[in-house]
mmCIF file of C-alpha atoms in Angstrom:
data_model
loop_
_atom_site.group_PDB
_atom_site.id
_atom_site.type_symbol
_atom_site.label_atom_id
_atom_site.label_comp_id
_atom_site.label_asym_id
_atom_site.label_seq_id
_atom_site.Cartn_x
_atom_site.Cartn_y
_atom_site.Cartn_z
ATOM 1 C CA MET A 25 -34.098 42.223 -40.868
ATOM 2 C CA THR A 26 -37.344 44.112 -40.824
ATOM 3 C CA CYS A 27 -39.260 43.912 -37.556
ATOM 4 C CA SER A 28 -42.652 45.496 -37.170
ATOM 5 C CA ALA A 29 -43.573 47.461 -34.068
ATOM 6 C CA ARG A 30 -46.134 44.806 -33.147
ATOM 7 C CA PRO A 31 -45.944 41.306 -34.604
ATOM 8 C CA THR A 32 -49.293 40.203 -35.974
ATOM 9 C CA TRP A 33 -49.452 37.271 -33.558
ATOM 10 C CA ILE A 34 -49.516 39.445 -30.428
ATOM 11 C CA THR A 35 -52.630 41.129 -29.121
ATOM 12 C CA PRO A 36 -52.442 43.998 -26.577
ATOM 13 C CA GLU A 37 -52.944 41.638 -23.611
ATOM 14 C CA PRO A 38 -50.173 39.037 -23.105
ATOM 15 C CA GLU A 39 -52.731 36.538 -21.775
ATOM 16 C CA PHE A 40 -54.245 36.314 -25.270
ATOM 17 C CA ILE A 41 -51.104 35.752 -27.311
ATOM 18 C CA VAL A 42 -51.843 33.847 -30.498
ATOM 19 C CA MET A 43 -49.089 32.551 -32.727
ATOM 20 C CA THR A 44 -49.523 32.102 -36.453
ATOM 21 C CA THR A 45 -46.151 30.410 -37.096
ATOM 22 C CA ASP A 46 -44.913 26.855 -36.598
ATOM 23 C CA PRO A 47 -44.884 26.041 -32.855
ATOM 24 C CA LYS A 48 -42.256 23.286 -33.301
ATOM 25 C CA GLN A 49 -39.804 25.720 -34.877
ATOM 26 C CA ALA A 50 -40.541 28.267 -32.146
ATOM 27 C CA ILE A 51 -39.761 25.660 -29.468
ATOM 28 C CA GLU A 52 -36.479 24.749 -31.201
ATOM 29 C CA HIS A 53 -35.395 28.402 -31.118
ATOM 30 C CA LEU A 54 -36.531 28.821 -27.511
ATOM 31 C CA GLU A 55 -34.600 25.730 -26.393
ATOM 32 C CA LYS A 56 -31.365 27.163 -27.822
ATOM 33 C CA LEU A 57 -31.973 30.378 -25.900
ATOM 34 C CA MET A 58 -32.841 28.397 -22.774
ATOM 35 C CA ALA A 59 -29.411 26.730 -22.667
ATOM 36 C CA GLU A 60 -27.625 30.079 -22.741
ATOM 37 C CA LEU A 61 -29.886 31.629 -20.092
ATOM 38 C CA GLU A 62 -29.324 28.677 -17.753
ATOM 39 C CA ALA A 63 -25.576 29.249 -18.082
ATOM 40 C CA ARG A 64 -26.173 32.763 -16.698
ATOM 41 C CA ARG A 65 -27.971 31.563 -13.567
ATOM 42 C CA PHE A 66 -31.584 31.860 -14.703
ATOM 43 C CA ALA A 67 -34.260 29.235 -14.162
ATOM 44 C CA VAL A 68 -35.868 28.628 -17.539
ATOM 45 C CA ARG A 69 -38.727 26.417 -18.667
ATOM 46 C CA VAL A 70 -40.460 25.988 -22.021
ATOM 47 C CA HIS A 71 -44.250 26.240 -21.948
ATOM 48 C CA ALA A 72 -46.375 25.150 -24.907
ATOM 49 C CA PRO A 73 -50.016 25.557 -23.861
ATOM 50 C CA PRO A 74 -52.568 24.293 -26.398
ATOM 51 C CA GLY A 75 -53.810 27.067 -28.664
ATOM 52 C CA ARG A 76 -51.261 29.579 -27.385
ATOM 53 C CA ALA A 77 -47.772 30.613 -28.400
ATOM 54 C CA PRO A 78 -44.927 28.520 -26.966
ATOM 55 C CA HIS A 79 -42.771 30.637 -24.676
ATOM 56 C CA LEU A 80 -39.980 30.531 -22.153
ATOM 57 C CA GLU A 81 -40.615 31.421 -18.539
ATOM 58 C CA VAL A 82 -37.361 33.022 -17.393
ATOM 59 C CA ILE A 83 -36.765 33.582 -13.651
ATOM 60 C CA ASN A 84 -33.806 35.308 -12.018
ATOM 61 C CA LEU A 85 -32.695 32.837 -9.322
ATOM 62 C CA ALA A 86 -31.126 35.632 -7.239
ATOM 63 C CA ALA A 87 -34.416 37.578 -7.243
ATOM 64 C CA PRO A 88 -37.334 35.284 -8.229
ATOM 65 C CA VAL A 89 -39.767 38.188 -8.413
ATOM 66 C CA LEU A 90 -37.861 39.196 -11.559
ATOM 67 C CA ALA A 91 -39.424 36.930 -14.180
ATOM 68 C CA GLU A 92 -40.635 37.301 -17.732
ATOM 69 C CA LYS A 93 -41.933 35.389 -20.731
ATOM 70 C CA VAL A 94 -39.943 35.248 -23.979
ATOM 71 C CA LEU A 95 -41.467 34.245 -27.306
ATOM 72 C CA ALA A 96 -40.035 33.318 -30.714
ATOM 73 C CA ALA A 97 -41.894 34.349 -33.861
ATOM 74 C CA GLN A 98 -41.372 34.548 -37.572
ATOM 75 C CA GLU A 99 -41.749 37.966 -39.163
ATOM 76 C CA ALA A 100 -43.549 38.520 -42.461
ATOM 77 C CA ASP A 101 -40.155 38.544 -44.211
ATOM 78 C CA GLY A 102 -39.418 35.037 -42.857
ATOM 79 C CA VAL A 103 -36.861 36.106 -40.236
ATOM 80 C CA TRP A 104 -37.290 34.568 -36.769
ATOM 81 C CA ALA A 105 -36.767 36.725 -33.672
ATOM 82 C CA PHE A 106 -37.218 36.642 -29.893
ATOM 83 C CA TYR A 107 -39.767 38.976 -28.284
ATOM 84 C CA PHE A 108 -40.986 40.025 -24.884
ATOM 85 C CA PRO A 109 -44.785 39.735 -24.765
ATOM 86 C CA TRP A 110 -45.543 43.445 -24.382
ATOM 87 C CA PRO A 111 -44.365 43.268 -27.464
ATOM 88 C CA GLN A 112 -40.743 44.265 -27.709
ATOM 89 C CA LEU A 113 -38.142 42.850 -30.056
ATOM 90 C CA ILE A 114 -35.223 41.264 -28.193
ATOM 91 C CA ALA A 115 -33.008 40.022 -31.041
ATOM 92 C CA PRO A 116 -33.052 37.784 -34.110
ATOM 93 C CA VAL A 117 -32.803 34.085 -33.211
ATOM 94 C CA ASN A 118 -29.423 33.841 -34.910
ATOM 95 C CA ASP A 119 -28.007 36.343 -32.384
ATOM 96 C CA ILE A 120 -28.383 34.360 -29.142
ATOM 97 C CA SER A 121 -25.656 36.337 -27.358
ATOM 98 C CA THR A 122 -27.457 39.665 -27.862
ATOM 99 C CA ALA A 123 -30.771 38.089 -26.853
ATOM 100 C CA VAL A 124 -29.318 36.721 -23.607
ATOM 101 C CA ASP A 125 -27.622 40.047 -22.801
ATOM 102 C CA ARG A 126 -30.890 41.959 -23.281
ATOM 103 C CA ILE A 127 -32.961 39.504 -21.258
ATOM 104 C CA GLU A 128 -30.355 39.607 -18.495
ATOM 105 C CA ARG A 129 -30.529 43.413 -18.428
ATOM 106 C CA VAL A 130 -34.324 43.351 -18.091
ATOM 107 C CA LEU A 131 -34.238 40.764 -15.288
ATOM 108 C CA ALA A 132 -31.119 41.956 -13.457
ATOM 109 C CA GLU A 133 -31.233 42.405 -9.716
ATOM 110 C CA VAL A 134 -29.512 45.403 -8.117
ATOM 111 C CA GLY A 135 -25.759 44.888 -8.115
ATOM 112 C CA ARG A 136 -25.680 42.282 -10.873
ATOM 113 C CA ALA A 137 -22.547 42.690 -13.013
ATOM 114 C CA ASP A 138 -23.036 43.723 -16.632
ATOM 115 C CA PRO A 139 -22.824 40.823 -19.097
#
């Protein structure tokens, strides 16, 4: 998989994220990730605002101030991956376990056991 440093659908400001790939496919990938995150005690909701990239809002239930958006996008080579909006690659969509582990690390409260 080849992942660029900044996907073409992300601008520097997360509030202006624009997605150039199929939103329905993105939501399908995000929903698979959502199920795994819920199993690890995160509150997760899919958002699909008109004209903007669909994303997950992920909230640590033990520390609600720890929250982040997660997006799914297709790279130029056709490979889908999950990203944080700053933008940072999380993992390819076919590696849900790695994606969940990385998201959990970013949103972990003090004292949370390693995945």
